[in-house]
mmCIF file of C-alpha atoms in Angstrom:
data_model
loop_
_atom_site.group_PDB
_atom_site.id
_atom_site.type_symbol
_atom_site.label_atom_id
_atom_site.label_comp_id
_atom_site.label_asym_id
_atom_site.label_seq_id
_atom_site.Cartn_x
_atom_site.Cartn_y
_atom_site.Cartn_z
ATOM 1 C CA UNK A 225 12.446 -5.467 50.426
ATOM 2 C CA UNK A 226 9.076 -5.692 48.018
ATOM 3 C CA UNK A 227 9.352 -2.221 47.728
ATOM 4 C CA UNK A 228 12.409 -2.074 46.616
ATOM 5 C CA UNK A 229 12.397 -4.981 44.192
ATOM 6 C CA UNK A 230 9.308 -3.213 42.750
ATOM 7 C CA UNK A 231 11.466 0.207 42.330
ATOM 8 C CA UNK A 232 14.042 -1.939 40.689
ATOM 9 C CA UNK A 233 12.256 -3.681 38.023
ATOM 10 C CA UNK A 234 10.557 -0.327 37.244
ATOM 11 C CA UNK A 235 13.342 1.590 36.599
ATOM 12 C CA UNK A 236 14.734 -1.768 34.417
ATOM 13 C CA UNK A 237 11.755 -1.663 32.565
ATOM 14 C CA UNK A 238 11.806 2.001 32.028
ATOM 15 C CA UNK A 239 15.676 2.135 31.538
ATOM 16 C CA UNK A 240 15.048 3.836 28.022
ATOM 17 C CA UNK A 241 12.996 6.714 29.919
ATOM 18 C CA UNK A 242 14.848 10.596 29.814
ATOM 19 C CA UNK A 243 17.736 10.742 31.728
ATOM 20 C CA UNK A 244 16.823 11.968 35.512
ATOM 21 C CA UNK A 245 13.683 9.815 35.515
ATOM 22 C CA UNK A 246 15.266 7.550 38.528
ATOM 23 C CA UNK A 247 16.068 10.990 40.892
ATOM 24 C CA UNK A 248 12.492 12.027 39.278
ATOM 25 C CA UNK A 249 10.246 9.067 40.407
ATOM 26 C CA UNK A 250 12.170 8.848 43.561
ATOM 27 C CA UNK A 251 11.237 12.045 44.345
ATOM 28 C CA UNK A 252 7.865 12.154 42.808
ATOM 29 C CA UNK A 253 6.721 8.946 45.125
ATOM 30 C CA UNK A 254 8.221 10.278 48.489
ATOM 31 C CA UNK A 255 5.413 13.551 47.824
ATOM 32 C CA UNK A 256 3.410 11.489 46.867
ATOM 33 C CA UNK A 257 3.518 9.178 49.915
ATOM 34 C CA UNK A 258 2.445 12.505 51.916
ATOM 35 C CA UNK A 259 -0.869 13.422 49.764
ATOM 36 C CA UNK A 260 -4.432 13.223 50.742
ATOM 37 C CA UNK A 261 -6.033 10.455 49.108
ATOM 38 C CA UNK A 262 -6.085 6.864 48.181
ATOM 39 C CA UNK A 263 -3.657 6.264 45.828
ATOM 40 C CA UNK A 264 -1.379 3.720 46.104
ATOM 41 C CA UNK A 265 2.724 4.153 45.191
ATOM 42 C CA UNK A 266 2.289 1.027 42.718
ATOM 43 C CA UNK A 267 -0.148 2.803 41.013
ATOM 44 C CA UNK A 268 1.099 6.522 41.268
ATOM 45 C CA UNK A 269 4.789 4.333 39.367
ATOM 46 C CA UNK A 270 2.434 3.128 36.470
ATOM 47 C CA UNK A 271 0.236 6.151 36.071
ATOM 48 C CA UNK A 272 3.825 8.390 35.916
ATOM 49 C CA UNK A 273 4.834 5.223 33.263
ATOM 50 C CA UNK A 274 2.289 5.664 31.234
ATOM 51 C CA UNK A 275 2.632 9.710 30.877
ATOM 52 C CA UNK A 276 6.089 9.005 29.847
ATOM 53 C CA UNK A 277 5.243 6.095 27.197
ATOM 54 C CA UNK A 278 2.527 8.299 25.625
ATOM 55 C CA UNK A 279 3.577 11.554 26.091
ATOM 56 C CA UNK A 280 -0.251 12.970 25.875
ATOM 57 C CA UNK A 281 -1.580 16.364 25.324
ATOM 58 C CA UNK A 282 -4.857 16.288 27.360
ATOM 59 C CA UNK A 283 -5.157 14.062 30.524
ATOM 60 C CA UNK A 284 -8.532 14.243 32.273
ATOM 61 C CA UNK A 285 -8.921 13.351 35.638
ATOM 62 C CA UNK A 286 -12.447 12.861 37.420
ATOM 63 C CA UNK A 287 -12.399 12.963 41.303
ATOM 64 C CA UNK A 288 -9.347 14.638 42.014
ATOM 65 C CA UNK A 289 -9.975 15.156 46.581
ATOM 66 C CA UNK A 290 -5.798 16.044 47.722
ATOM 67 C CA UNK A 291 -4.290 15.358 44.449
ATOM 68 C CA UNK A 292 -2.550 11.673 45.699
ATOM 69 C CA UNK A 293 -3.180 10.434 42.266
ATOM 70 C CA UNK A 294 -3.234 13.805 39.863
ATOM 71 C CA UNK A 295 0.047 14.494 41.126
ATOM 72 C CA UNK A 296 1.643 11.602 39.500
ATOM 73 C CA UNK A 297 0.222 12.411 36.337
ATOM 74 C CA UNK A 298 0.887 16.039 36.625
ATOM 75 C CA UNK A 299 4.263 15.998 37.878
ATOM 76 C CA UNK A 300 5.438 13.651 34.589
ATOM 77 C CA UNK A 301 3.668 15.923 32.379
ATOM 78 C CA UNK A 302 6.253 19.206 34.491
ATOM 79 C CA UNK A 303 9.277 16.808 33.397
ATOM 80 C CA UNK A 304 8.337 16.196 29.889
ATOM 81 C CA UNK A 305 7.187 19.794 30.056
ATOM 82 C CA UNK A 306 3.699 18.796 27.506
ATOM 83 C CA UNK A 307 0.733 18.250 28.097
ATOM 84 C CA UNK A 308 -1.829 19.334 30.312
ATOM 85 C CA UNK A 309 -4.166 17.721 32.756
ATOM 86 C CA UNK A 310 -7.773 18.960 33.489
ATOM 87 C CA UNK A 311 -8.171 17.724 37.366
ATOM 88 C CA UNK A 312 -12.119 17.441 37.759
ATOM 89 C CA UNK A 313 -13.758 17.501 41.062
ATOM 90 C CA UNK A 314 -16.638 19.521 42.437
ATOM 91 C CA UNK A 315 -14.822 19.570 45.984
ATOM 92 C CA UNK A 316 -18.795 19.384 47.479
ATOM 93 C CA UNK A 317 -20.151 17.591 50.582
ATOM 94 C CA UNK A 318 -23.719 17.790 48.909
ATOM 95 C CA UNK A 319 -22.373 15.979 45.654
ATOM 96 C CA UNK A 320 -19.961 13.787 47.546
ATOM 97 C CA UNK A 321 -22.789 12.143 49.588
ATOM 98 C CA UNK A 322 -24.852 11.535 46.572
ATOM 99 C CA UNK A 323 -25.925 8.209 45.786
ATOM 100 C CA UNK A 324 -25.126 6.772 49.315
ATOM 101 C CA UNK A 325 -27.299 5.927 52.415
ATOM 102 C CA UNK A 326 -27.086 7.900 55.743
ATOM 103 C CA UNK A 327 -26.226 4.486 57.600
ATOM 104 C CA UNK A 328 -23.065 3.892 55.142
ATOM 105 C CA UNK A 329 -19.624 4.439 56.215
ATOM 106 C CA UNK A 330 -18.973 6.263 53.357
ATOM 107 C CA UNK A 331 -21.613 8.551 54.030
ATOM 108 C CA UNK A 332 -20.889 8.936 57.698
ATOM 109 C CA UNK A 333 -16.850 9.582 56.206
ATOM 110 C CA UNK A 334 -17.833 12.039 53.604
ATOM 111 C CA UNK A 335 -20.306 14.286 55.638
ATOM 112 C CA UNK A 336 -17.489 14.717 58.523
ATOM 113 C CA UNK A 337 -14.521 15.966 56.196
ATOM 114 C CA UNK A 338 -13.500 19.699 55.211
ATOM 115 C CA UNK A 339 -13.253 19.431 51.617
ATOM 116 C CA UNK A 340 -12.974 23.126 51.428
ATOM 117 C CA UNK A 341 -9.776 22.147 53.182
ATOM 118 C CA UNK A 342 -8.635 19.523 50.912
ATOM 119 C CA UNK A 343 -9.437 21.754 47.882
ATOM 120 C CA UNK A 344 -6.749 24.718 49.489
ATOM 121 C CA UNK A 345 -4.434 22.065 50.044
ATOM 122 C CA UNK A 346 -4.835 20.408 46.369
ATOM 123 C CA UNK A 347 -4.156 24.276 45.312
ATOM 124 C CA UNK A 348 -1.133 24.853 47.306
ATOM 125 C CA UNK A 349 0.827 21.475 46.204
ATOM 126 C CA UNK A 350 0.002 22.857 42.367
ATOM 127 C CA UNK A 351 1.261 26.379 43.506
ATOM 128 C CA UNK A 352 4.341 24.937 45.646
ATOM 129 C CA UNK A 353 5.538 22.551 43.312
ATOM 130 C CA UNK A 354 4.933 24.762 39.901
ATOM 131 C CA UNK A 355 2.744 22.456 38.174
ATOM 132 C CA UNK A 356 0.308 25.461 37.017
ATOM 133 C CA UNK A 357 1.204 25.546 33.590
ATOM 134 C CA UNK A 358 0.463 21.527 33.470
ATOM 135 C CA UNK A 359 -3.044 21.510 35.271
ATOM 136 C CA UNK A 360 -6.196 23.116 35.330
ATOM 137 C CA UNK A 361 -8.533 22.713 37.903
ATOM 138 C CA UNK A 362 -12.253 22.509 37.000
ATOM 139 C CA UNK A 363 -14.514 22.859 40.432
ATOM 140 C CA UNK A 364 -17.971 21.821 38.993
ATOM 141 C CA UNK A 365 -19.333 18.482 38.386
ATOM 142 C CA UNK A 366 -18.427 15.728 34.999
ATOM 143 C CA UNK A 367 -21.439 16.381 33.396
ATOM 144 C CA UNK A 368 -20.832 19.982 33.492
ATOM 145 C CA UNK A 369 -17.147 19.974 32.873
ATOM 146 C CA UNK A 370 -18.062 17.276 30.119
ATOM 147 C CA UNK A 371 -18.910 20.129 27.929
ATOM 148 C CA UNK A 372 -15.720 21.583 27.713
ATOM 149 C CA UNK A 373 -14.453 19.024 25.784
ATOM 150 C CA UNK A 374 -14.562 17.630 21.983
ATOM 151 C CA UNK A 375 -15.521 13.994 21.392
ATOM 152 C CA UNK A 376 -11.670 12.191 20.801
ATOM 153 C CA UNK A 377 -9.802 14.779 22.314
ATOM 154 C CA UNK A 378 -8.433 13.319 25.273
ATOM 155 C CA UNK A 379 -5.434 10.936 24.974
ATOM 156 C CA UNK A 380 -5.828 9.627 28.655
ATOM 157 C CA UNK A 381 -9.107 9.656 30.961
ATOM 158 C CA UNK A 382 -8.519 8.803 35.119
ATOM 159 C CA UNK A 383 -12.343 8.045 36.773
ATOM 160 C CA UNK A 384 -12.397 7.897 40.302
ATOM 161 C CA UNK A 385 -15.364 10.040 40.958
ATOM 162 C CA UNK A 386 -18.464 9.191 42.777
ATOM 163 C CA UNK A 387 -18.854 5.600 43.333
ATOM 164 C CA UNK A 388 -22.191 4.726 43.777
ATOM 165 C CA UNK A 389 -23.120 2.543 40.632
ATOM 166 C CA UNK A 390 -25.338 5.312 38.128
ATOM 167 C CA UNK A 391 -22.271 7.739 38.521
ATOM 168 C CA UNK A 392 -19.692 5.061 37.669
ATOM 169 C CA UNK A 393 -21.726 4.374 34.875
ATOM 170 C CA UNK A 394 -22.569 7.412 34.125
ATOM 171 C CA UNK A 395 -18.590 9.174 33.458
ATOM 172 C CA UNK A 396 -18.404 6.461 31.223
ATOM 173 C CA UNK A 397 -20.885 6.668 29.022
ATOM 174 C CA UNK A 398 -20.398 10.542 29.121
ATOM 175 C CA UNK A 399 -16.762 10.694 28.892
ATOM 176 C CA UNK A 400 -15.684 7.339 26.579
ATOM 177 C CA UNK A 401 -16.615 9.828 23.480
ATOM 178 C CA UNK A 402 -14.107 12.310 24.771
ATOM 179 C CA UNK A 403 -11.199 9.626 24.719
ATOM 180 C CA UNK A 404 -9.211 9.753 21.465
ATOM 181 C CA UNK A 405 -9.207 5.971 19.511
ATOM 182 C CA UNK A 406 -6.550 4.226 21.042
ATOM 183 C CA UNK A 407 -6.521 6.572 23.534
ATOM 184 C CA UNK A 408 -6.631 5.158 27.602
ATOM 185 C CA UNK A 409 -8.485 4.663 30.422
ATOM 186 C CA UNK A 410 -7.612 4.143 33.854
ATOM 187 C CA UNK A 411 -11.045 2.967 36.518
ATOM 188 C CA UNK A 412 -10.101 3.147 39.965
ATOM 189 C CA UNK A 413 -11.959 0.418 42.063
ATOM 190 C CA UNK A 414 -13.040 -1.550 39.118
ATOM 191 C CA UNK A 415 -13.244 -4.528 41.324
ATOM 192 C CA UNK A 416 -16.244 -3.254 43.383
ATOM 193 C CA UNK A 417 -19.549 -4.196 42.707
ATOM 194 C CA UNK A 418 -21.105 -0.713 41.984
ATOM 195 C CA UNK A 419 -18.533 -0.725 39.157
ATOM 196 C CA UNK A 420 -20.286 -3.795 37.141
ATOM 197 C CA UNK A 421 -22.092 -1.986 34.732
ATOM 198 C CA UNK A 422 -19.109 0.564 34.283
ATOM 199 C CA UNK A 423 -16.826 -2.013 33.885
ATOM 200 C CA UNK A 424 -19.438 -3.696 31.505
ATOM 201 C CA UNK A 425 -20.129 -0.998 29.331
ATOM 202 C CA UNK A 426 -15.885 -0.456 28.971
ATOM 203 C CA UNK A 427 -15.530 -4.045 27.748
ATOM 204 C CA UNK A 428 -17.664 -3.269 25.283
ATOM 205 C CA UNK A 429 -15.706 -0.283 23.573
ATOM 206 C CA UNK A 430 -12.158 -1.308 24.705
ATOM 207 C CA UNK A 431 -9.511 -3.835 25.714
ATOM 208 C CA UNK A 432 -8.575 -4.259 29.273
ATOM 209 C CA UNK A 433 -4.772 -3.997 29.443
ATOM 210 C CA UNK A 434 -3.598 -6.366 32.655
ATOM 211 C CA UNK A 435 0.457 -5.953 32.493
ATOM 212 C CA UNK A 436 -0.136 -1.884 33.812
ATOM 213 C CA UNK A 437 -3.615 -2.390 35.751
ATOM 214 C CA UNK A 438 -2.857 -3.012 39.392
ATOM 215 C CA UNK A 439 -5.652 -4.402 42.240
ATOM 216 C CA UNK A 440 -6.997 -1.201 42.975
ATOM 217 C CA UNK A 441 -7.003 0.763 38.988
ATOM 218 C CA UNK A 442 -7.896 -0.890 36.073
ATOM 219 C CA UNK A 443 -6.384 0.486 32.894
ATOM 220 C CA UNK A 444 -8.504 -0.189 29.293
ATOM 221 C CA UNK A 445 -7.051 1.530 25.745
ATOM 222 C CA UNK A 446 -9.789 2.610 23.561
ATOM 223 C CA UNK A 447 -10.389 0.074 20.413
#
């Protein structure tokens, strides 16, 4: 019943969206539902919102794994048909276990999964669903895919990388400059402790926008 009140009040909200955005997001969320990742379908609705609202030419999204979030984003960009999004993610044990200690579930988690897996099945849903000419994948690392990009270029940044604390803070401070004035920012997990400083240093450079954050994403807009 909470999920359907919540579908409701979306599509009120969003009543002044194209027409076919209800069969869309209907569809959209029951893929979704069946994607690697951690994504949840209140914040797959809002990220899809938000893509609609904007209608941006560069998306950038930093830890990408199955695609349970990127395909939100990716699949609203294939109905507006603009806009690209850059999905960012190494796809790496080494890099994954970075920053964590051998005793830590996460580390114990990370070391045991096939991410060469993952990374065929994040290619296939792009291939199967036609979403090539709306995202690029980038296998490397943020500092190196950093590069590719001019300072305010992108109109709407995603980090959900690497975790541990210096890498939080560290796709911040390297990727803020790429986001456009005015420009957004969603930070999955913001609510951790490792994200303090990120979190922090965001606060600092931008206004936290509650209505569209949910518990698990936090979405800031670039002052």
């Amino acid at each position: 019943m909470k999920f359907r009140f919540f579908i409701f009040a979306t599509f009120s909200l969003f009543s002044h969206l194209p027409d076919g955005w209800e069969k869309f997001q209907q569809k959209m969320l029951a893929e979704q539902a069946t994607l690697p990742g951690w994504c949840s379908q209140e914040k797959a609705c809002r990220m899809a919102e938000l893509i609609f609202e904007v209608h941006p030419k560069i998306c950038v999204e930093i830890g990408v794994f199955g695609g349970a979030s990127l395909y939100p984003t990716t699949a609203a960009l294939q109905f507006l048909d603009h806009g690209k999004v850059y999905a960012i993610d190494s796809w790496n044990r080494k890099d994954a276990l970075e920053g964590h200690f051998s005793k830590d579930p996460d580390y114990i988690w990370w070391s045991q999964i096939d991410l060469e897996k993952i990374f065929a099945g994040f290619l296939k849903l792009i291939r199967d669903h036609h979403l090539d000419p709306y995202c690029i994948p980038m296998r490397m690392r943020t500092d190196q895919a950093a590069l590719y990009f001019l300072n305010a270029s992108v109109d709407i940044l995603h980090i959900d990388g690497n975790h541990a604390s210096r890498f939080l803070l560290f796709d911040v401070e390297t990727w803020l400059p790429k986001v456009k004035r005015g420009g957004y920012i969603w930070l999955n997990d913001a609510h951790l402790p490792s994200a303090k400083a990120a979190v922090e240093k965001l606060l600092r450079f931008c206004e936290k926008n509650p209505h569209r954050s949910t518990n698990e994403c936090v979405l800031f807009r670039k002052k």
